[in-house]
Structures are given as C-alpha cells and as structure tokens.
Short mmCIF file of C-alpha atoms in Angstrom, two decimals:
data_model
loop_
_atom_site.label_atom_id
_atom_site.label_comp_id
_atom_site.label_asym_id
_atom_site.label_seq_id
_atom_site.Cartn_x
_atom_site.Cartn_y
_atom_site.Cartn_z
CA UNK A 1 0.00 0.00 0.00
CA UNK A 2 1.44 3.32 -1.04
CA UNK A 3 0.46 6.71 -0.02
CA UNK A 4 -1.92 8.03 -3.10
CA UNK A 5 -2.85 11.67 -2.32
CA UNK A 6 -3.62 14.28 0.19
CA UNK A 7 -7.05 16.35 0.41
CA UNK A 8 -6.74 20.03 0.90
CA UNK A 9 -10.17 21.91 1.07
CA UNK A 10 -9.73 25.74 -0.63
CA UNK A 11 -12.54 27.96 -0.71
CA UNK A 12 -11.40 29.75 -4.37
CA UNK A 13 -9.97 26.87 -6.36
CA UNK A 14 -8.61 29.97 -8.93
CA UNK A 15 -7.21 31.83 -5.95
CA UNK A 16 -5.27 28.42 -4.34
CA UNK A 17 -3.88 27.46 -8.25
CA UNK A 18 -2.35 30.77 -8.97
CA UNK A 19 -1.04 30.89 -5.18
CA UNK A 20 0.40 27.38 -5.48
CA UNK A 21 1.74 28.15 -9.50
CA UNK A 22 3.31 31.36 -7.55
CA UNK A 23 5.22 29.28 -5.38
CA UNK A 24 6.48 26.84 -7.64
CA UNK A 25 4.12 24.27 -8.37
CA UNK A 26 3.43 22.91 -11.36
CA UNK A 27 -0.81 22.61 -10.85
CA UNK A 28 -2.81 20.76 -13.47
CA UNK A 29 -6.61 21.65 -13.67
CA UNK A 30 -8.79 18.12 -12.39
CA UNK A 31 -12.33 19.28 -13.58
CA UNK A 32 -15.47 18.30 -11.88
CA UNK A 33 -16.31 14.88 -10.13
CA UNK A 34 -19.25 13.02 -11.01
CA UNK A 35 -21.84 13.67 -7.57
CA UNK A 36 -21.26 17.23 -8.75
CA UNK A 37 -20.17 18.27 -5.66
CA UNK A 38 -16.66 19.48 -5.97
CA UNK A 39 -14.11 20.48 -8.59
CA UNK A 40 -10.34 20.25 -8.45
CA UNK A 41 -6.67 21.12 -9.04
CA UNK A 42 -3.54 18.55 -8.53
CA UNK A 43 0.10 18.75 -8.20
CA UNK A 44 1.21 15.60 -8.90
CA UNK A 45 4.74 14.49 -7.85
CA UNK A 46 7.45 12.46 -8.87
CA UNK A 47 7.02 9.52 -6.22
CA UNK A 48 3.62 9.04 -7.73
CA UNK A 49 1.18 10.74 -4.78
CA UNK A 50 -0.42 14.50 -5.40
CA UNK A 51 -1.87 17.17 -3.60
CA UNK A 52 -5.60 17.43 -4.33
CA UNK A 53 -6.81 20.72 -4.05
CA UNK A 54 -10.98 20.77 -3.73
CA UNK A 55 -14.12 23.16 -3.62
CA UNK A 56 -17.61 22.34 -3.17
CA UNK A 57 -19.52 24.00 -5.71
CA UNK A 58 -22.75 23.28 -3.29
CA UNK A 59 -23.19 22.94 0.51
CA UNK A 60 -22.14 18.83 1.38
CA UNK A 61 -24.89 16.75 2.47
CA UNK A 62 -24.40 15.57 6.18
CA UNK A 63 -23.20 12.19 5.51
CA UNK A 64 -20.71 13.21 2.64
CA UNK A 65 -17.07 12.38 3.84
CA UNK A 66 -15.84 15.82 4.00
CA UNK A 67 -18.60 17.08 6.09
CA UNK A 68 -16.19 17.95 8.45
CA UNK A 69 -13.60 19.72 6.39
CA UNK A 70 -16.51 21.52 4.80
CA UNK A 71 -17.26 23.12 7.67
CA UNK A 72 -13.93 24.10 8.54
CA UNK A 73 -11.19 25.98 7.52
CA UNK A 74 -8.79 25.65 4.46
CA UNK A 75 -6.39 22.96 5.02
CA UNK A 76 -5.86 19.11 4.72
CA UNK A 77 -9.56 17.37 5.72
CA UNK A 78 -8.27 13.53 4.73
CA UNK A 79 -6.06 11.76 2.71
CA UNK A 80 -5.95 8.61 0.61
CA UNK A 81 -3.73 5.19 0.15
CA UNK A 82 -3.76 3.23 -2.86
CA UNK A 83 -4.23 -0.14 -2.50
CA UNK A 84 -2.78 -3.47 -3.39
CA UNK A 85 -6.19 -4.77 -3.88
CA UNK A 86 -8.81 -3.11 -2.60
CA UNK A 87 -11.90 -5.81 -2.16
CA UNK A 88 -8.87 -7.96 -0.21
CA UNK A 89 -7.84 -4.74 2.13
CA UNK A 90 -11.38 -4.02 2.47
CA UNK A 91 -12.09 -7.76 3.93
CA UNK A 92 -8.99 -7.89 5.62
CA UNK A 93 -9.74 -4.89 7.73
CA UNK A 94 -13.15 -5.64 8.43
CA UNK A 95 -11.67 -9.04 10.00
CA UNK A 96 -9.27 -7.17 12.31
CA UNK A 97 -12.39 -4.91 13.45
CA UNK A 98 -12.18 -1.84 11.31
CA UNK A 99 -15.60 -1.32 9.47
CA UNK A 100 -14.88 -0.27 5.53
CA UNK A 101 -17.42 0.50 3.52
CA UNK A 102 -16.83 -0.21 -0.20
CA UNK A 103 -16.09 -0.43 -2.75
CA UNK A 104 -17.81 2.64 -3.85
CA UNK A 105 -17.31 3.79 -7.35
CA UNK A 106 -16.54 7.02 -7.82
CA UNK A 107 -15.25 9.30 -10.63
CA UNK A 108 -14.55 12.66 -12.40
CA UNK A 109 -15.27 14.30 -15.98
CA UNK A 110 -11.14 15.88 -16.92
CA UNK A 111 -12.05 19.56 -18.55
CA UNK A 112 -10.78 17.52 -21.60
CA UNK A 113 -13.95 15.62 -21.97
CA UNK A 114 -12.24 12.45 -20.50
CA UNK A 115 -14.13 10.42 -17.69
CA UNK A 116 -12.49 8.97 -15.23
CA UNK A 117 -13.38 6.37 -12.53
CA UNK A 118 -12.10 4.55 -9.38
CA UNK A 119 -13.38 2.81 -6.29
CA UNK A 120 -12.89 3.52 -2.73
CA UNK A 121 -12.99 2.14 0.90
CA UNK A 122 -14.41 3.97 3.68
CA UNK A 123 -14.20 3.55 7.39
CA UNK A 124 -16.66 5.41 9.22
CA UNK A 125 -14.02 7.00 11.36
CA UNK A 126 -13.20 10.42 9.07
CA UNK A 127 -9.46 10.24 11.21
CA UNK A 128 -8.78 7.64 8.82
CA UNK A 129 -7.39 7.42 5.02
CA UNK A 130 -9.53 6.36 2.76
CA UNK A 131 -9.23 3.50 0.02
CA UNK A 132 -8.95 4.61 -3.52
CA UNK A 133 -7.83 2.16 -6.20
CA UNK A 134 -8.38 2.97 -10.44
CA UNK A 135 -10.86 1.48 -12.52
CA UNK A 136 -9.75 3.44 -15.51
CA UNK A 137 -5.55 3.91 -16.01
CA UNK A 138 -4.02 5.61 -13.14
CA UNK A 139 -2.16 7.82 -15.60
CA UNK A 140 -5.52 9.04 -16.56
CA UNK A 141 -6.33 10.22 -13.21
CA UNK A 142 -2.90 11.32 -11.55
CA UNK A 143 -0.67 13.87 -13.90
CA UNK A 144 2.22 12.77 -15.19
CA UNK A 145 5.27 13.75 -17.12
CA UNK A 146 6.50 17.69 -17.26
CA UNK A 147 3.37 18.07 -14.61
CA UNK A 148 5.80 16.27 -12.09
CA UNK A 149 8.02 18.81 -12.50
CA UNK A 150 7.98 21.68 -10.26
CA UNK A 151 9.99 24.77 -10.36
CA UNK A 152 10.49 24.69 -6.54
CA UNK A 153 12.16 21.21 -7.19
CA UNK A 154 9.60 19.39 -4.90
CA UNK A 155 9.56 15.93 -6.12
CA UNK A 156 7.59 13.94 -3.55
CA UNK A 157 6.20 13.39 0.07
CA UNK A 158 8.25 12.31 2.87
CA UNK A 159 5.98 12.76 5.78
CA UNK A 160 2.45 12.97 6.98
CA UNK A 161 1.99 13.74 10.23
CA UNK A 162 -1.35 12.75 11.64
CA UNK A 163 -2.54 13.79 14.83
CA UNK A 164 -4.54 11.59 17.01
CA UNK A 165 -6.31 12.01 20.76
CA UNK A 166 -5.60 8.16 21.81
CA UNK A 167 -2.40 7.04 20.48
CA UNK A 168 -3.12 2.96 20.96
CA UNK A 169 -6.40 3.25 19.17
CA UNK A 170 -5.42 5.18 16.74
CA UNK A 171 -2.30 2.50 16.30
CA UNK A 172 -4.86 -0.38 16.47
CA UNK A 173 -7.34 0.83 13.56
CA UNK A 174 -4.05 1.81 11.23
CA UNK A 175 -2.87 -1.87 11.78
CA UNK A 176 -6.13 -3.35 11.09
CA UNK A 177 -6.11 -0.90 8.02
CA UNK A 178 -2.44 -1.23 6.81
CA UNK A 179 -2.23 -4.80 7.68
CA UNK A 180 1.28 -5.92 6.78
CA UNK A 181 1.82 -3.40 3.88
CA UNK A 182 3.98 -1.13 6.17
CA UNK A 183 6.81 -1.37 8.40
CA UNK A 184 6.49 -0.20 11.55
CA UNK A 185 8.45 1.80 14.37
CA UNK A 186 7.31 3.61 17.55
CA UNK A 187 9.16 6.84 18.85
CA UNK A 188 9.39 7.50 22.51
CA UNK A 189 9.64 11.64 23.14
CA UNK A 190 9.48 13.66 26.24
CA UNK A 191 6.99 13.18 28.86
CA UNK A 192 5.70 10.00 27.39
CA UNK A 193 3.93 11.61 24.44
CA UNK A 194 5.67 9.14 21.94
CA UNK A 195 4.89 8.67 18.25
CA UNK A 196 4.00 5.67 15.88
CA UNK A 197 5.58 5.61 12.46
CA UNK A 198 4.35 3.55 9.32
CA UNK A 199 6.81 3.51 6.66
CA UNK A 200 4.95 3.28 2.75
CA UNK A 201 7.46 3.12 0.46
CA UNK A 202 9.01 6.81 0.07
CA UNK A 203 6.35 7.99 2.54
CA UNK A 204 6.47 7.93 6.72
CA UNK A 205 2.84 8.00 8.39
CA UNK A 206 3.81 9.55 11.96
CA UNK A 207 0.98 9.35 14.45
CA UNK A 208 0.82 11.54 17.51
CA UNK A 209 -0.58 13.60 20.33
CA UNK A 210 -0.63 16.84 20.68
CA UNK A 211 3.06 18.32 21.99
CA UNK A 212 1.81 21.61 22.06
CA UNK A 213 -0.87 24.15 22.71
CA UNK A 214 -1.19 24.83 18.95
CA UNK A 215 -1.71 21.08 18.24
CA UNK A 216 -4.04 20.91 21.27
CA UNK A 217 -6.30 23.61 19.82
CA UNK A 218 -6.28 21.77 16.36
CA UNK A 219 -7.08 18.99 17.72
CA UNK A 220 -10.25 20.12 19.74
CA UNK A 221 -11.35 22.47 17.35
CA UNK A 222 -11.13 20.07 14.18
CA UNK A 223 -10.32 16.63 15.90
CA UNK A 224 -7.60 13.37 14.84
CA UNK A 225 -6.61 13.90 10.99
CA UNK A 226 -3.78 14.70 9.05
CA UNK A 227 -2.07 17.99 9.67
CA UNK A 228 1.19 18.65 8.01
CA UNK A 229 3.36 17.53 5.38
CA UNK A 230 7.24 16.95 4.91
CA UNK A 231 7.77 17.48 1.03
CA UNK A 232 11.25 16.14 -0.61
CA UNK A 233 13.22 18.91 -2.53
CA UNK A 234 16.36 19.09 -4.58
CA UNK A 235 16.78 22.75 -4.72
CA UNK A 236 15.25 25.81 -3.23
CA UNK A 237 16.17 28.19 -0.49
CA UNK A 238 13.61 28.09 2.06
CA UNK A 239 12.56 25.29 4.30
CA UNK A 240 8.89 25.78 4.68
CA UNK A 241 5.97 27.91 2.57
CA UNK A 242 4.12 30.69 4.11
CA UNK A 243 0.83 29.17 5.08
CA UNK A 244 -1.24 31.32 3.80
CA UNK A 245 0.19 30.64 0.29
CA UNK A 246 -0.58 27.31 0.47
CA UNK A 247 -4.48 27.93 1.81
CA UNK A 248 -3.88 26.19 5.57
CA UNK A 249 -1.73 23.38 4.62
CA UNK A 250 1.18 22.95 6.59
CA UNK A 251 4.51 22.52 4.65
CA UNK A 252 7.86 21.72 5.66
CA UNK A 253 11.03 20.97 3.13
CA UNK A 254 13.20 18.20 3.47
CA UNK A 255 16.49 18.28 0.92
CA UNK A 256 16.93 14.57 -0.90
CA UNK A 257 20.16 12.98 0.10
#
C-alpha cells in the first residue's frame, strides 16, 4: 500500500492554483467529479502521490465524507492510500475490526472531456485514510510527465503527520487498516507523548498527540486527521511555505540525500 494523495479543502480553487503556480508548483486543472459536488486542481509528484486541491460547488450533504472539512477551515480534511487490492484490504480490515465500507465507485469528468473512474474504501471513522484504487488507467487520473516537474524542485512526500487524541487506538485501527503493507516503528519523546511511524514506500505516516498548545487547539477544534506535510526537494532556499500561500496546509522541506 502506497500513499496516493492528500485532500486540501480551498474555498477559491482559482485563488489556491495561482497561489500554489506562484510558489512553484506545477498545478494541473482536475475538472469536476461526477456527484457534482466538488471540482479540483492537482500537483502531482514524482514519487507518484499528489496534492488534491478541492471546492464544493454546493453545501455537502451531512453524511458526505468531507462534512467535516466543509465546515472548517482551508487545510488538509483527509487523505488517501492506494491499495494493493482493494476488495482484499477491504475484507482484511473488516476481519481485524475496522468497518470499511466499499467499494464505492466514484469518478470525475477531466475539462478535456475524459471520464475517469475509481473505487474507494471507507471507514466510518473520518481520522482515517480512505481507500482509492483505479478502474480506468491511473495515468488518466494522476498527472504525469513535465506536470511532475515543479519549479520549486519538490519531487515527492516524505511525511504525513497525523494527529490523534488516543495514540493505541489510533495505532490499532491503522494496523487493522495497513495490515502488513507497512513497516512499523514507535518513537518515545518527552513526557511520554511518543509517536507511531508507518513507513509506505518513500512515505512515513507519523501518528501523535498533541506536543503543544497549537496542536491541542487543532485537535479540539477540528479533531484526529492529518495535519502537516514533509515534502522532498532538490533545490530551493527556504525550508517551509508561508501558510497562507498554500491555503492552511502545513509545509515543511526536506532536501533529498
């Protein structure tokens, strides 16, 4: 299982493109997806994942995934894993006590006429990643070529950091979701607030509590989710973007070695 993208909600889709083309980043219009709720932008990167940018062109109904995030500021509201096989992870989680729902087909008409589809898997728990596995080529769906390529010399995602308000639940339901796919590591920090690291490929899932009062006021305002991301870099200056650039998403730079 591999780290596929990350959801950032922006309220101006227009706005959040020319912001993120401003800082470097090569952004390639999605289009609309089929329920007609949202539209979106990606940067895609080298390593494969992306960073979905997405609007709601209408209010969500209750029960929609993003719900949440809707309500909420800009800023990452979930992200998504690609699966070996997805009807196999599905059942395998359910086993180990994590309900999935799925799969649920979903899909997306490309401003170039092109319709796209894939299926995802659900847990009910909107901390979690979701499922989402192609029906139609990947390539279709996920840029690729020059659109990997990014002025800022970004090439990938080294980090998600997820914050979470019981760290041994949260570490049971990502087991019964990851299964065996990812190697796994736990970090022991000050005053017992340790971490919990799953290793995808290129990509490190940390898990953790809240180490300070800006996390603690995340947490309670929004609750467990992703939060920040570690992005790989050849070149470039700075080690972070201003966050108001990049519409609430947090961004730090790690140099490739």
């Amino acid at each position: 299982m591999l780290l596929d993208h990350i959801v950032s909600l922006v309220d101006d889709l227009d706005l959040a493109s020319r912001d993120y083309t401003d800082l470097g980043f090569s952004v390639v219009v999605g289009g609309q997806h089929a329920d007609g709720l949202t539209q979106n932008a990606l940067i895609a990167f080298e390593d494969g994942s992306y960073l979905e940018l997405l609007n709601f062109l209408s209010p969500p109904p209750q029960e929609h995934l993003f719900a949440r995030g809707a309500q909420s500021a800009e800023g990452i509201i979930s992200y998504a894993l690609l699966p070996d096989d997805i009807e196999a992870d599905i059942t395998r989680a359910r086993r180990h006590g994590l309900p999935m729902r799925g799969p649920i087909r979903g899909g997306r008409l490309r401003p170039d006429g092109l319709e796209i589809a894939w299926q995802t898997g659900r847990s009910e728990n909107p901390a979690l990643p979701f499922l989402c596995s192609d029906l139609t080529p990947r390539d279709l769906r996920v840029p690729h070529g020059p659109a990997q390529l990014h002025p800022n010399g970004v090439t990938g995602i080294a980090e998600v950091e997820v914050l979470v308000d019981d760290l041994e639940e949260a570490a049971r339901l990502y087991n019964a979701l990851l299964g065996d796919t990812a190697e796994v590591a736990r970090e022991y920090g000050q005053h017992a607030q340790d971490a919990l690291r799953f290793k995808l490929s290129r990509t490190t899932l940390t898990l953790h509590p809240a180490r300070n009062m800006a996390e603690q006021r995340r947490l309670k305002t929004y609750g467990p989710g992703a939060h920040s991301l570690t992005l790989l870099y050849t070149h470039g200056g700075d080690d972070s973007f201003d966050i108001e650039r990049t519409h609430g998403v947090e961004m730090r730079l790690k140099r490739e070695t």
